XYZ file of C-alpha atoms in Angstrom:
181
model
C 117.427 90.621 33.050
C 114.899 91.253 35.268
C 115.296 93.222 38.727
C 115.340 91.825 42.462
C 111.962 92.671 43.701
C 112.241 94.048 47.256
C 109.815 91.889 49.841
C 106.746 94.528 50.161
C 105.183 93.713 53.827
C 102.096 94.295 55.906
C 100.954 94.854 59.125
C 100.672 91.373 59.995
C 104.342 91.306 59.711
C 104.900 94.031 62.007
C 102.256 91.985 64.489
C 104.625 88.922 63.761
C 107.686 90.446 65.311
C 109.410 89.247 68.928
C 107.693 90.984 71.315
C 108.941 93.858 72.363
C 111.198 94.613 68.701
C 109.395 98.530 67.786
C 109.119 98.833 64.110
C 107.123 100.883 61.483
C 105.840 100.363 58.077
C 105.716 102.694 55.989
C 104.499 101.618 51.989
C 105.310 98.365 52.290
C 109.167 98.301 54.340
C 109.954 97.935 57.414
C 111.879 100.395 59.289
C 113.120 98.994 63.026
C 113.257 101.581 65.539
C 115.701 101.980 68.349
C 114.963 102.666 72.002
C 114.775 106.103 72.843
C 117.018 107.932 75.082
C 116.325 109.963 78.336
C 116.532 113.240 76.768
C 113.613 112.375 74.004
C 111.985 110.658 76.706
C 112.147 114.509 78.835
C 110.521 115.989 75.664
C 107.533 113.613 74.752
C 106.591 114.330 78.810
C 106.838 117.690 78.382
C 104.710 117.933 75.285
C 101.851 115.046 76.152
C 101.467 117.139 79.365
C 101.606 120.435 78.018
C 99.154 119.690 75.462
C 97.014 117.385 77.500
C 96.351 119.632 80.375
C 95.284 122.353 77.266
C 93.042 119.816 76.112
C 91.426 118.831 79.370
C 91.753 122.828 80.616
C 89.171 123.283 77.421
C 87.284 120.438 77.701
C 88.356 119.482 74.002
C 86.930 116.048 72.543
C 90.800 115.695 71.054
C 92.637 112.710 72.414
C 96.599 112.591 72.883
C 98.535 109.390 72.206
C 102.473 108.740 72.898
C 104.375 106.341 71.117
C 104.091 103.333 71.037
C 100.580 104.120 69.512
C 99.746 102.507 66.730
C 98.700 104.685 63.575
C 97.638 102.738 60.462
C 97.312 106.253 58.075
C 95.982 105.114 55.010
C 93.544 102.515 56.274
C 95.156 99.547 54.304
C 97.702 96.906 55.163
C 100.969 98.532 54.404
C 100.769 101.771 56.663
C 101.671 101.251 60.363
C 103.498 104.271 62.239
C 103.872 105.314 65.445
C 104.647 108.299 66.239
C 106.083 109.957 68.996
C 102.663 111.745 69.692
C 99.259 111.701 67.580
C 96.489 114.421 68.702
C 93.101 112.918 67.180
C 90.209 115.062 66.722
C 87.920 113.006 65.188
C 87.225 110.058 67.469
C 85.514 107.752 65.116
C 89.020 106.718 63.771
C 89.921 105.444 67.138
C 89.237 101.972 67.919
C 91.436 98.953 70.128
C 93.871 99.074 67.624
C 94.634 102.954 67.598
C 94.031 105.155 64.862
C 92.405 104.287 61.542
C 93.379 106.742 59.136
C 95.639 110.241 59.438
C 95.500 112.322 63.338
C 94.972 115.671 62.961
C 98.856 116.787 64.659
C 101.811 114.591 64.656
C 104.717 114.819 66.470
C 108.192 113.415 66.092
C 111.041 113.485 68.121
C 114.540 113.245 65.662
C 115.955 109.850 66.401
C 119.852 110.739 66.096
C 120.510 107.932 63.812
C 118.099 108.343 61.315
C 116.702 111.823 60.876
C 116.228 111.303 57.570
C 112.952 109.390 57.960
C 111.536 112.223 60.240
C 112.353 114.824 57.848
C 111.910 113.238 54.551
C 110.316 109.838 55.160
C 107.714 110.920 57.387
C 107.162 114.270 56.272
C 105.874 113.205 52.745
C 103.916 109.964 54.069
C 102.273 112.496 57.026
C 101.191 115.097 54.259
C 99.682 112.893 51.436
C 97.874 110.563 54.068
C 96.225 114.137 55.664
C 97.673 115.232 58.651
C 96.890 118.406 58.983
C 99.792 119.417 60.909
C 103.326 117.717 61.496
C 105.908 119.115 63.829
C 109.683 117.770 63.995
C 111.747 118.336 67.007
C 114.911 117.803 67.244
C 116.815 117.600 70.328
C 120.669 117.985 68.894
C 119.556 121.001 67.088
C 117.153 122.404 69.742
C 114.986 123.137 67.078
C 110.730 122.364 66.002
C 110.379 122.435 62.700
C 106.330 123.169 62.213
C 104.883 121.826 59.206
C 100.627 123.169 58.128
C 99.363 121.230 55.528
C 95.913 122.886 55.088
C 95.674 125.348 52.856
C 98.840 126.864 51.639
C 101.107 124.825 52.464
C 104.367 125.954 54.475
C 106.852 125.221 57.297
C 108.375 127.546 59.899
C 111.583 126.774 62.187
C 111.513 127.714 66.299
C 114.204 127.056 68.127
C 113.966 125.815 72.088
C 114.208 129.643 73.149
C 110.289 130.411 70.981
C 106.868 130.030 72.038
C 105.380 127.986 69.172
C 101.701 128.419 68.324
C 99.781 125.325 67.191
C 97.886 125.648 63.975
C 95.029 123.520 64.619
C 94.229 125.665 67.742
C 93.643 128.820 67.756
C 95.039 129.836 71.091
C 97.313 127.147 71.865
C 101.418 128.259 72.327
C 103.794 125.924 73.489
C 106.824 127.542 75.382
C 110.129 125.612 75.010
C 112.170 127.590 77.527
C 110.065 125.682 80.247
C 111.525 122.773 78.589
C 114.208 121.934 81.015
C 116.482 119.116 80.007
């Protein structure tokens, strides 16, 4: 007896939604997303500023996206994320769409009801598709998990009391205690 096949979809499904419904797509399935609340609402502020002032401060050529920003990673049809924020260094994978292909830094915010597809989902999508660097912050916890995928790779856990450096700067720190929620 032969299996159900699950419906595989693509990002002109995703396009085809009621305006307004946020989704993602990640290998073929659809994953609906709920609104955020105020409190990972404080923290994507804090961190676009934080990390667009350093940007801007050193005249970078890296841009700095919040959600909803659309990311297709692997360049094909059955790919579309947004994430919370995407730091692109390489500007020829922007276009009017968004971002054609992996951002250099992603960062999520833990949804409460799903954390799951930050951690696990997300993590292993973000890595194979080359992101070099993938951080995971989650509000209940107070915690940023930092994930480096070049070279060796390797994760290391802050809480909201740390300073944590950014790997794909060399003198970039971002201090959570001046996160006030």
């Amino acid at each position: 007896m032969a299996l159900p096949q699950e419906n595989t979809y693509t990002i002109e499904d995703i396009y085809s939604l009621p305006e307004g419904t946020r989704a993602e797509l990640i290998d073929g399935q659809i994953y609906y997303m709920a609104p955020p609340n105020r409190i990972h609402q404080e923290i994507v502020h804090f961190l676009d500023r934080t990390i667009g002032n350093y940007i801007v401060q050193k005249e970078g050529s890296c841009k700095i996206y919040p959600a909803p920003f659309a990311v297709l990673l692997n360049k094909d049809d059955r790919n579309y994320v947004e994430p919370d924020l995407s730091v692109i260094c390489d500007l020829s994978k922007l276009n009017d769409k968004g971002c054609q292909g992996a951002p250099d830094w992603i960062i999520e915010i833990v949804s409460p009801g799903n954390p799951e597809h930050d951690y696990i989902t997300k993590l292993e999508k973000y890595k194979t598709a080359g992101v070099r660097e993938y951080w995971i912050v989650d509000p209940k916890a107070k915690s940023v998990t930092v994930y480096f995928f070049e070279g060796d790779i390797w994760a290391k856990s802050y809480t909201f009391s740390n300073t944590v450096p950014v790997n794909i700067y060399d003198d970039l720190t971002i201090d959570f205690t001046q996160l006030k929620l």
